[in-house]
Amino acid sequence: MEWCESMPKVELHAHLNGSIRDSTLLELARELGEKGVLVFSDFEHVILKSDRSLVEVFKLFDLIHMVTTDHTTITRITREVIEDFASENVVYLELRTTPKKNKSIGMTKRSYMEAVVEGLKSISSVDVAFMPHDVDARSSLNSLPIDNARNVTPRKRIYVRLLLSIDRRETTEDAMETVKLALELKDVGVVGIDLSGNPIVGEWTTFLPALQFAKENGLDITLHCGEVPNPKEIQAMLEFWPQRVGHACFFQGEDWEKLKRLNVPVEICFTSNIRTNSVSSIDVHHFADLYKANHPLVICTDDSGVFSTSVSKEYSLAASAFGLGKKEIFQLARDAIEFIFAEDEVKTILKQMFDSFVTNLA
Ligand code: 6MZ
């Protein structure tokens, strides 16, 4: 575990509202409890429960959104989530979130995203680079010494890019609004679109026009795919040929075949899949087959807050469940650089960061 923590890592599947610290969630709920908006003891009970079905997880998200969805809180949780990933040596994070509207507090999808960007800008405890054209930030981050030397605690450095999520409850128009917003926010580090939300809700054809538009306009796409058994949707999603898919728990023979033929990288979320009973135990996780087949994979957390995990814990799980040594784990982490949505220049810098880690160990 210690080794997994010390190693640089890339996190490509993390939902903002699923990655909140328990302490922050409870603090926010306590405040709303005092105002009489919710019953704190009910909330506390649900937050601290550790095993949840997929259906219960989505009920929990509705509860989380009740306490988080105002601009100040969105800014705060964005800052904290990035600080937490940076503290475990995640050096590149693609953070995804669903832009939300809330008329009663004057929130639009755009103002929600501005609050997220405010959070990114407000971080001072670690060095954050998130704007693709911010050459200063990029070069100053890159020129900082990679210093694992004894007695020196180097400042943590992290590259962040944003993915805007379309929630499966949304209409085609809502989804299109999110894609257009993503295109407008490219300059502040938005690189792609995610389709997520309760997998038993909504139809693929509802989101397809917006996803197609996103693709045509140069945004990269990742889809939650095969979280529940839905063979038709899995095939249609693969037909669309996204840049990455998340989960892939309920794939069948022809789905695996197509996935491998198209070489679509899979975002693997062990703890999430097990906690939601999408996979019965880690030793039967599809990671094993894909890893053996040399299929592109990236290990991720999904919702580090909701599932009480971290990227380091997920790598550590992979190491113990599949007998992988330090060398294999490091290679797995480094290979993930190829599947990021940021520009090639960032890939080059990340590779240097990983390689300096090894050099410093020697
Ligand atoms: C599908 C998930 C998810 O967007 O409000 N989300 N969607 N499967 C999962 N696996 C368990 N985990 C999280 O973050 C929370 C939202 O992300 C999606 C859900 O739509 C959830 O409401 P944001 O920041």
Tab-separated table of C-alpha atoms and ligand atoms in Angstrom:
chain	number	residue	atom	x	y	z
A	1	MET	CA	0.000	0.000	0.000
A	2	GLU	CA	2.801	2.386	0.938
A	3	TRP	CA	4.460	1.756	-2.405
A	4	CYS	CA	1.180	2.342	-4.252
A	5	GLU	CA	0.777	5.601	-2.399
A	6	SER	CA	4.289	6.833	-3.141
A	7	MET	CA	4.031	6.033	-6.852
A	8	PRO	CA	2.750	8.712	-9.284
A	9	LYS	CA	-0.715	7.871	-10.571
A	10	VAL	CA	-3.265	8.894	-13.162
A	11	GLU	CA	-6.974	9.000	-12.179
A	12	LEU	CA	-9.420	9.038	-15.082
A	13	HIS	CA	-12.745	8.038	-13.532
A	14	ALA	CA	-13.677	10.180	-10.524
A	15	HIS	CA	-17.084	11.822	-9.997
A	16	LEU	CA	-16.817	15.105	-8.084
A	17	ASN	CA	-19.849	14.556	-5.845
A	18	GLY	CA	-18.841	10.952	-5.206
A	19	SER	CA	-15.370	11.946	-4.049
A	20	ILE	CA	-16.249	14.264	-1.167
A	21	ARG	CA	-14.619	13.755	2.235
A	22	ASP	CA	-17.017	12.149	4.746
A	23	SER	CA	-16.142	14.882	7.245
A	24	THR	CA	-17.205	17.611	4.792
A	25	LEU	CA	-20.435	15.844	3.889
A	26	LEU	CA	-21.362	15.416	7.539
A	27	GLU	CA	-20.483	19.022	8.317
A	28	LEU	CA	-22.677	20.276	5.456
A	29	ALA	CA	-25.548	17.976	6.473
A	30	ARG	CA	-25.289	19.082	10.104
A	31	GLU	CA	-25.633	22.708	8.989
A	32	LEU	CA	-28.728	21.899	6.913
A	33	GLY	CA	-30.057	19.831	9.840
A	34	GLU	CA	-29.764	22.870	12.098
A	35	LYS	CA	-31.694	24.913	9.532
A	36	GLY	CA	-34.419	22.243	9.514
A	37	VAL	CA	-33.886	21.366	5.835
A	38	LEU	CA	-33.115	17.691	6.599
A	39	VAL	CA	-32.955	15.297	9.532
A	40	PHE	CA	-29.244	14.983	10.286
A	41	SER	CA	-29.396	11.571	12.006
A	42	ASP	CA	-31.053	10.005	8.903
A	43	PHE	CA	-28.391	11.504	6.659
A	44	GLU	CA	-25.527	10.423	8.917
A	45	HIS	CA	-26.820	6.865	8.944
A	46	VAL	CA	-26.917	6.667	5.128
A	47	ILE	CA	-23.510	8.316	4.652
A	48	LEU	CA	-21.730	6.015	7.057
A	49	LYS	CA	-23.291	2.806	5.676
A	50	SER	CA	-20.626	0.951	3.736
A	51	ASP	CA	-22.421	-1.618	1.521
A	52	ARG	CA	-25.010	-0.349	-0.911
A	53	SER	CA	-26.785	-1.747	-3.949
A	54	LEU	CA	-26.507	0.257	-7.175
A	55	VAL	CA	-30.069	1.537	-6.603
A	56	GLU	CA	-29.175	2.696	-3.077
A	57	VAL	CA	-26.059	4.430	-4.414
A	58	PHE	CA	-28.198	6.619	-6.651
A	59	LYS	CA	-30.524	7.466	-3.753
A	60	LEU	CA	-27.415	8.471	-1.843
A	61	PHE	CA	-26.355	10.771	-4.687
A	62	ASP	CA	-29.689	12.584	-4.518
A	63	LEU	CA	-29.040	13.106	-0.819
A	64	ILE	CA	-25.475	14.291	-1.434
A	65	HIS	CA	-26.697	16.742	-4.070
A	66	MET	CA	-29.126	18.209	-1.513
A	67	VAL	CA	-26.229	19.282	0.675
A	68	THR	CA	-23.667	20.196	-1.989
A	69	THR	CA	-25.449	21.997	-4.761
A	70	ASP	CA	-24.798	25.653	-4.110
A	71	HIS	CA	-21.931	27.623	-5.640
A	72	THR	CA	-19.813	28.029	-2.508
A	73	THR	CA	-20.020	24.346	-1.650
A	74	ILE	CA	-19.183	23.263	-5.195
A	75	THR	CA	-16.078	25.460	-5.051
A	76	ARG	CA	-15.087	23.983	-1.676
A	77	ILE	CA	-15.561	20.325	-2.622
A	78	THR	CA	-13.687	20.814	-5.898
A	79	ARG	CA	-10.734	22.213	-3.955
A	80	GLU	CA	-10.797	19.437	-1.353
A	81	VAL	CA	-11.197	16.608	-3.836
A	82	ILE	CA	-8.197	17.798	-5.861
A	83	GLU	CA	-6.121	18.274	-2.700
A	84	ASP	CA	-6.987	14.724	-1.620
A	85	PHE	CA	-5.998	13.164	-4.935
A	86	ALA	CA	-2.783	15.208	-5.037
A	87	SER	CA	-1.925	14.144	-1.485
A	88	GLU	CA	-1.765	10.495	-2.593
A	89	ASN	CA	0.453	11.427	-5.562
A	90	VAL	CA	-2.122	11.487	-8.312
A	91	VAL	CA	-0.272	13.616	-10.875
A	92	TYR	CA	-3.018	13.765	-13.485
A	93	LEU	CA	-6.719	13.837	-12.667
A	94	GLU	CA	-9.685	13.883	-15.005
A	95	LEU	CA	-12.466	15.034	-12.729
A	96	ARG	CA	-16.005	14.578	-13.992
A	97	THR	CA	-19.147	16.296	-12.825
A	98	THR	CA	-22.714	16.847	-13.974
A	99	PRO	CA	-23.439	20.567	-14.494
A	100	LYS	CA	-26.645	21.268	-12.566
A	101	LYS	CA	-29.416	23.841	-12.717
A	102	ASN	CA	-31.137	25.079	-9.589
A	103	LYS	CA	-33.454	28.008	-10.299
A	104	SER	CA	-34.192	28.685	-6.632
A	105	ILE	CA	-30.567	29.694	-6.006
A	106	GLY	CA	-29.894	31.163	-9.441
A	107	MET	CA	-27.721	28.269	-10.542
A	108	THR	CA	-27.284	27.483	-14.220
A	109	LYS	CA	-25.129	24.763	-15.741
A	110	ARG	CA	-22.628	27.467	-16.598
A	111	SER	CA	-22.542	29.034	-13.119
A	112	TYR	CA	-22.176	25.518	-11.620
A	113	MET	CA	-19.089	25.006	-13.794
A	114	GLU	CA	-17.758	28.455	-12.934
A	115	ALA	CA	-17.941	27.402	-9.278
A	116	VAL	CA	-15.920	24.277	-10.145
A	117	VAL	CA	-13.305	26.378	-11.944
A	118	GLU	CA	-13.232	28.756	-8.965
A	119	GLY	CA	-12.391	25.719	-6.827
A	120	LEU	CA	-9.494	24.837	-9.130
A	121	LYS	CA	-8.163	28.379	-8.958
A	122	SER	CA	-8.473	28.561	-5.180
A	123	ILE	CA	-6.009	25.761	-4.434
A	124	SER	CA	-2.792	26.925	-2.817
A	125	SER	CA	-1.603	23.896	-0.852
A	126	VAL	CA	-0.573	22.013	-4.009
A	127	ASP	CA	0.509	23.133	-7.494
A	128	VAL	CA	-2.334	22.712	-9.951
A	129	ALA	CA	-2.187	23.095	-13.745
A	130	PHE	CA	-5.553	22.915	-15.445
A	131	MET	CA	-5.609	25.405	-18.300
A	132	PRO	CA	-4.313	23.976	-21.580
A	133	HIS	CA	-2.952	27.323	-22.728
A	134	ASP	CA	-1.468	28.393	-19.433
A	135	VAL	CA	2.121	27.909	-20.526
A	136	ASP	CA	3.477	29.567	-17.408
A	137	ALA	CA	1.759	27.131	-15.079
A	138	ARG	CA	2.723	24.250	-17.300
A	139	SER	CA	6.380	25.104	-17.550
A	140	SER	CA	6.755	26.107	-13.924
A	141	LEU	CA	5.186	22.842	-12.847
A	142	ASN	CA	7.415	20.967	-15.173
A	143	SER	CA	10.557	22.706	-14.024
A	144	LEU	CA	10.015	22.004	-10.346
A	145	PRO	CA	12.581	19.512	-9.109
A	146	ILE	CA	11.284	15.971	-8.738
A	147	ASP	CA	12.608	15.609	-5.283
A	148	ASN	CA	12.164	12.429	-3.375
A	149	ALA	CA	15.381	13.064	-1.500
A	150	ARG	CA	15.528	12.360	2.192
A	151	ASN	CA	14.240	15.044	4.550
A	152	VAL	CA	12.691	17.107	1.771
A	153	THR	CA	8.943	17.058	1.284
A	154	PRO	CA	8.384	18.346	-2.240
A	155	ARG	CA	5.211	20.282	-3.004
A	156	LYS	CA	2.627	18.077	-4.643
A	157	ARG	CA	1.898	18.772	-8.295
A	158	ILE	CA	-1.171	17.787	-10.221
A	159	TYR	CA	-2.544	18.292	-13.742
A	160	VAL	CA	-6.333	18.490	-13.789
A	161	ARG	CA	-8.737	18.267	-16.704
A	162	LEU	CA	-12.519	18.285	-16.557
A	163	LEU	CA	-15.163	16.046	-18.095
A	164	LEU	CA	-18.779	17.184	-18.133
A	165	SER	CA	-21.218	14.397	-17.324
A	166	ILE	CA	-24.594	13.914	-18.930
A	167	ASP	CA	-26.950	12.334	-16.392
A	168	ARG	CA	-29.123	9.543	-17.810
A	169	ARG	CA	-32.180	11.318	-16.400
A	170	GLU	CA	-31.614	14.229	-18.793
A	171	THR	CA	-33.387	15.015	-22.064
A	172	THR	CA	-31.671	15.376	-25.448
A	173	GLU	CA	-31.872	19.171	-25.039
A	174	ASP	CA	-30.261	19.050	-21.572
A	175	ALA	CA	-27.513	16.810	-22.900
A	176	MET	CA	-26.920	19.152	-25.819
A	177	GLU	CA	-26.692	22.119	-23.439
A	178	THR	CA	-23.965	20.286	-21.504
A	179	VAL	CA	-22.001	19.525	-24.680
A	180	LYS	CA	-22.216	23.138	-25.865
A	181	LEU	CA	-21.057	24.304	-22.449
A	182	ALA	CA	-18.140	21.871	-22.603
A	183	LEU	CA	-17.105	23.361	-25.955
A	184	GLU	CA	-17.246	26.858	-24.485
A	185	LEU	CA	-15.111	25.813	-21.531
A	186	LYS	CA	-12.255	24.162	-23.410
A	187	ASP	CA	-9.953	27.001	-22.358
A	188	VAL	CA	-10.395	26.167	-18.685
A	189	GLY	CA	-9.507	22.542	-19.149
A	190	VAL	CA	-12.702	20.787	-20.227
A	191	VAL	CA	-11.598	17.956	-22.499
A	192	GLY	CA	-14.520	15.606	-22.775
A	193	ILE	CA	-17.961	14.268	-22.022
A	194	ASP	CA	-19.083	11.401	-19.805
A	195	LEU	CA	-22.435	9.615	-19.817
A	196	SER	CA	-23.360	8.440	-16.331
A	197	GLY	CA	-26.181	8.193	-13.811
A	198	ASN	CA	-28.532	5.392	-12.899
A	199	PRO	CA	-27.981	2.777	-15.629
A	200	ILE	CA	-31.569	1.539	-15.525
A	201	VAL	CA	-32.854	5.013	-16.366
A	202	GLY	CA	-32.979	6.576	-19.855
A	203	GLU	CA	-32.396	5.398	-23.397
A	204	TRP	CA	-29.160	5.481	-25.385
A	205	THR	CA	-30.969	7.118	-28.349
A	206	THR	CA	-31.822	10.112	-26.120
A	207	PHE	CA	-28.137	10.959	-25.582
A	208	LEU	CA	-26.760	9.889	-28.956
A	209	PRO	CA	-27.380	13.191	-30.830
A	210	ALA	CA	-25.528	15.197	-28.150
A	211	LEU	CA	-22.677	12.670	-27.971
A	212	GLN	CA	-22.386	12.632	-31.745
A	213	PHE	CA	-22.243	16.438	-31.752
A	214	ALA	CA	-19.558	16.353	-29.049
A	215	LYS	CA	-17.492	13.898	-31.061
A	216	GLU	CA	-17.808	15.911	-34.274
A	217	ASN	CA	-16.587	18.967	-32.392
A	218	GLY	CA	-13.452	17.364	-31.031
A	219	LEU	CA	-14.475	16.423	-27.494
A	220	ASP	CA	-13.395	13.002	-26.258
A	221	ILE	CA	-16.076	10.690	-24.906
A	222	THR	CA	-16.206	8.139	-22.117
A	223	LEU	CA	-19.359	6.125	-21.462
A	224	HIS	CA	-20.548	4.173	-18.428
A	225	CYS	CA	-21.094	0.970	-20.313
A	226	GLY	CA	-22.426	-2.406	-19.157
A	227	GLU	CA	-23.049	-1.450	-15.527
A	228	VAL	CA	-26.194	-3.569	-15.753
A	229	PRO	CA	-27.074	-6.345	-18.210
A	230	ASN	CA	-28.291	-4.488	-21.311
A	231	PRO	CA	-26.829	-6.235	-24.388
A	232	LYS	CA	-28.466	-3.936	-26.953
A	233	GLU	CA	-27.176	-0.793	-25.298
A	234	ILE	CA	-23.681	-2.228	-24.854
A	235	GLN	CA	-23.512	-3.037	-28.579
A	236	ALA	CA	-24.882	0.396	-29.549
A	237	MET	CA	-22.358	2.127	-27.294
A	238	LEU	CA	-19.467	0.170	-28.771
A	239	GLU	CA	-20.804	0.897	-32.252
A	240	PHE	CA	-20.469	4.616	-31.346
A	241	TRP	CA	-16.766	3.916	-30.616
A	242	PRO	CA	-16.072	6.100	-27.565
A	243	GLN	CA	-12.476	6.937	-26.552
A	244	ARG	CA	-12.944	5.005	-23.269
A	245	VAL	CA	-15.616	3.066	-21.379
A	246	GLY	CA	-16.180	2.745	-17.646
A	247	HIS	CA	-16.991	-0.500	-15.780
A	248	ALA	CA	-17.860	-3.068	-18.529
A	249	CYS	CA	-19.207	-5.438	-15.834
A	250	PHE	CA	-21.968	-7.126	-17.828
A	251	PHE	CA	-20.254	-7.720	-21.156
A	252	GLN	CA	-20.874	-10.963	-23.026
A	253	GLY	CA	-18.793	-12.787	-25.635
A	254	GLU	CA	-19.560	-10.558	-28.616
A	255	ASP	CA	-19.146	-7.419	-26.476
A	256	TRP	CA	-15.654	-8.446	-25.395
A	257	GLU	CA	-14.821	-9.259	-28.983
A	258	LYS	CA	-15.909	-5.843	-30.214
A	259	LEU	CA	-14.252	-3.995	-27.306
A	260	LYS	CA	-10.957	-5.752	-28.018
A	261	ARG	CA	-11.201	-5.277	-31.758
A	262	LEU	CA	-11.770	-1.540	-31.318
A	263	ASN	CA	-9.127	-1.431	-28.574
A	264	VAL	CA	-11.260	0.802	-26.337
A	265	PRO	CA	-9.554	1.377	-22.957
A	266	VAL	CA	-11.572	0.329	-19.890
A	267	GLU	CA	-11.715	2.325	-16.656
A	268	ILE	CA	-11.638	-0.323	-13.909
A	269	CYS	CA	-13.261	0.481	-10.553
A	270	PHE	CA	-12.826	-2.591	-8.300
A	271	THR	CA	-14.292	-1.383	-5.011
A	272	SER	CA	-17.248	0.318	-6.684
A	273	ASN	CA	-18.093	-2.816	-8.685
A	274	ILE	CA	-17.899	-5.042	-5.641
A	275	ARG	CA	-19.752	-2.723	-3.256
A	276	THR	CA	-22.617	-2.351	-5.730
A	277	ASN	CA	-22.684	-6.127	-6.390
A	278	SER	CA	-21.922	-5.618	-10.072
A	279	VAL	CA	-19.064	-8.103	-9.618
A	280	SER	CA	-19.353	-10.750	-6.892
A	281	SER	CA	-15.711	-10.641	-5.738
A	282	ILE	CA	-12.392	-9.290	-6.890
A	283	ASP	CA	-10.959	-12.675	-7.895
A	284	VAL	CA	-13.643	-13.027	-10.608
A	285	HIS	CA	-13.273	-9.424	-11.807
A	286	HIS	CA	-12.957	-9.039	-15.611
A	287	PHE	CA	-9.719	-7.111	-15.001
A	288	ALA	CA	-7.856	-10.444	-14.927
A	289	ASP	CA	-8.863	-11.479	-18.472
A	290	LEU	CA	-8.328	-8.025	-19.921
A	291	TYR	CA	-4.942	-7.703	-18.247
A	292	LYS	CA	-3.864	-11.079	-19.581
A	293	ALA	CA	-5.023	-10.063	-23.058
A	294	ASN	CA	-2.935	-6.891	-22.789
A	295	HIS	CA	-6.066	-4.799	-23.275
A	296	PRO	CA	-5.718	-1.065	-22.418
A	297	LEU	CA	-6.827	-0.549	-18.796
A	298	VAL	CA	-6.762	2.151	-16.189
A	299	ILE	CA	-7.440	1.613	-12.487
A	300	CYS	CA	-9.744	4.238	-10.984
A	301	THR	CA	-11.831	5.013	-7.896
A	302	ASP	CA	-15.234	6.039	-9.349
A	303	ASP	CA	-16.440	7.573	-6.064
A	304	SER	CA	-13.650	7.627	-3.483
A	305	GLY	CA	-15.934	9.241	-0.874
A	306	VAL	CA	-18.982	7.046	-1.336
A	307	PHE	CA	-16.912	3.846	-1.503
A	308	SER	CA	-14.256	4.895	1.044
A	309	THR	CA	-11.383	4.221	-1.279
A	310	SER	CA	-8.410	5.927	-2.955
A	311	VAL	CA	-6.405	5.348	-6.121
A	312	SER	CA	-3.594	3.866	-4.018
A	313	LYS	CA	-6.022	1.440	-2.373
A	314	GLU	CA	-7.330	0.339	-5.768
A	315	TYR	CA	-3.787	-0.385	-7.048
A	316	SER	CA	-3.005	-2.158	-3.824
A	317	LEU	CA	-6.120	-4.317	-4.285
A	318	ALA	CA	-5.009	-5.209	-7.807
A	319	ALA	CA	-1.556	-6.112	-6.523
A	320	SER	CA	-2.821	-8.474	-3.826
A	321	ALA	CA	-5.735	-9.992	-5.762
A	322	PHE	CA	-3.806	-10.705	-8.958
A	323	GLY	CA	-0.306	-11.207	-7.591
A	324	LEU	CA	1.193	-8.180	-9.343
A	325	GLY	CA	4.594	-6.929	-8.215
A	326	LYS	CA	5.855	-3.350	-7.999
A	327	LYS	CA	7.138	-3.452	-11.550
A	328	GLU	CA	3.800	-4.557	-13.001
A	329	ILE	CA	1.830	-2.099	-10.880
A	330	PHE	CA	4.082	0.774	-11.915
A	331	GLN	CA	3.818	-0.219	-15.583
A	332	LEU	CA	0.020	-0.377	-15.311
A	333	ALA	CA	-0.052	3.111	-13.787
A	334	ARG	CA	2.334	4.511	-16.407
A	335	ASP	CA	0.489	2.912	-19.339
A	336	ALA	CA	-2.631	4.883	-18.333
A	337	ILE	CA	-0.932	8.056	-19.599
A	338	GLU	CA	-1.747	6.946	-23.158
A	339	PHE	CA	-5.495	7.063	-22.450
A	340	ILE	CA	-5.777	10.571	-20.987
A	341	PHE	CA	-7.795	13.154	-22.908
A	342	ALA	CA	-5.307	16.027	-22.442
A	343	GLU	CA	-2.944	17.139	-25.180
A	344	ASP	CA	0.224	15.231	-26.113
A	345	GLU	CA	2.448	17.768	-24.387
A	346	VAL	CA	0.922	16.774	-21.040
A	347	LYS	CA	1.501	13.106	-21.850
A	348	THR	CA	5.174	13.828	-22.430
A	349	ILE	CA	5.471	15.675	-19.114
A	350	LEU	CA	3.677	12.892	-17.250
A	351	LYS	CA	5.988	10.276	-18.717
A	352	GLN	CA	8.935	12.334	-17.470
A	353	MET	CA	7.355	12.515	-14.012
A	354	PHE	CA	6.896	8.734	-13.871
A	355	ASP	CA	10.408	8.093	-15.138
A	356	SER	CA	11.954	10.518	-12.625
A	357	PHE	CA	10.211	8.597	-9.858
A	358	VAL	CA	12.038	5.454	-10.923
A	359	THR	CA	15.348	7.302	-11.328
A	360	ASN	CA	15.007	8.740	-7.828
A	361	LEU	CA	14.416	5.289	-6.396
A	362	ALA	CA	17.589	3.909	-7.900
B	1	6MZ	C1	-23.069	5.707	-12.836
B	1	6MZ	C2	-22.372	7.347	-11.397
B	1	6MZ	C3	-21.679	6.390	-10.597
B	1	6MZ	O1	-21.726	14.414	-11.346
B	1	6MZ	O2	-22.815	15.135	-9.226
B	1	6MZ	N1	-22.195	8.530	-10.823
B	1	6MZ	N2	-23.043	7.005	-12.492
B	1	6MZ	N3	-22.448	4.736	-12.124
B	1	6MZ	C4	-21.746	5.029	-11.012
B	1	6MZ	N4	-21.151	4.009	-10.330
B	1	6MZ	C5	-21.549	3.650	-9.034
B	1	6MZ	N5	-21.094	7.038	-9.589
B	1	6MZ	C6	-21.414	8.358	-9.742
B	1	6MZ	O3	-21.224	13.181	-9.219
B	1	6MZ	C7	-22.215	12.270	-8.811
B	1	6MZ	C8	-22.964	11.728	-10.009
B	1	6MZ	O4	-22.087	10.897	-10.788
B	1	6MZ	C9	-22.788	9.796	-11.341
B	1	6MZ	C10	-24.227	9.926	-10.900
B	1	6MZ	O5	-24.956	10.584	-11.897
B	1	6MZ	C11	-24.114	10.786	-9.653
B	1	6MZ	O6	-25.304	11.502	-9.370
B	1	6MZ	P1	-21.545	14.623	-9.866
B	1	6MZ	O7	-20.364	15.444	-9.505
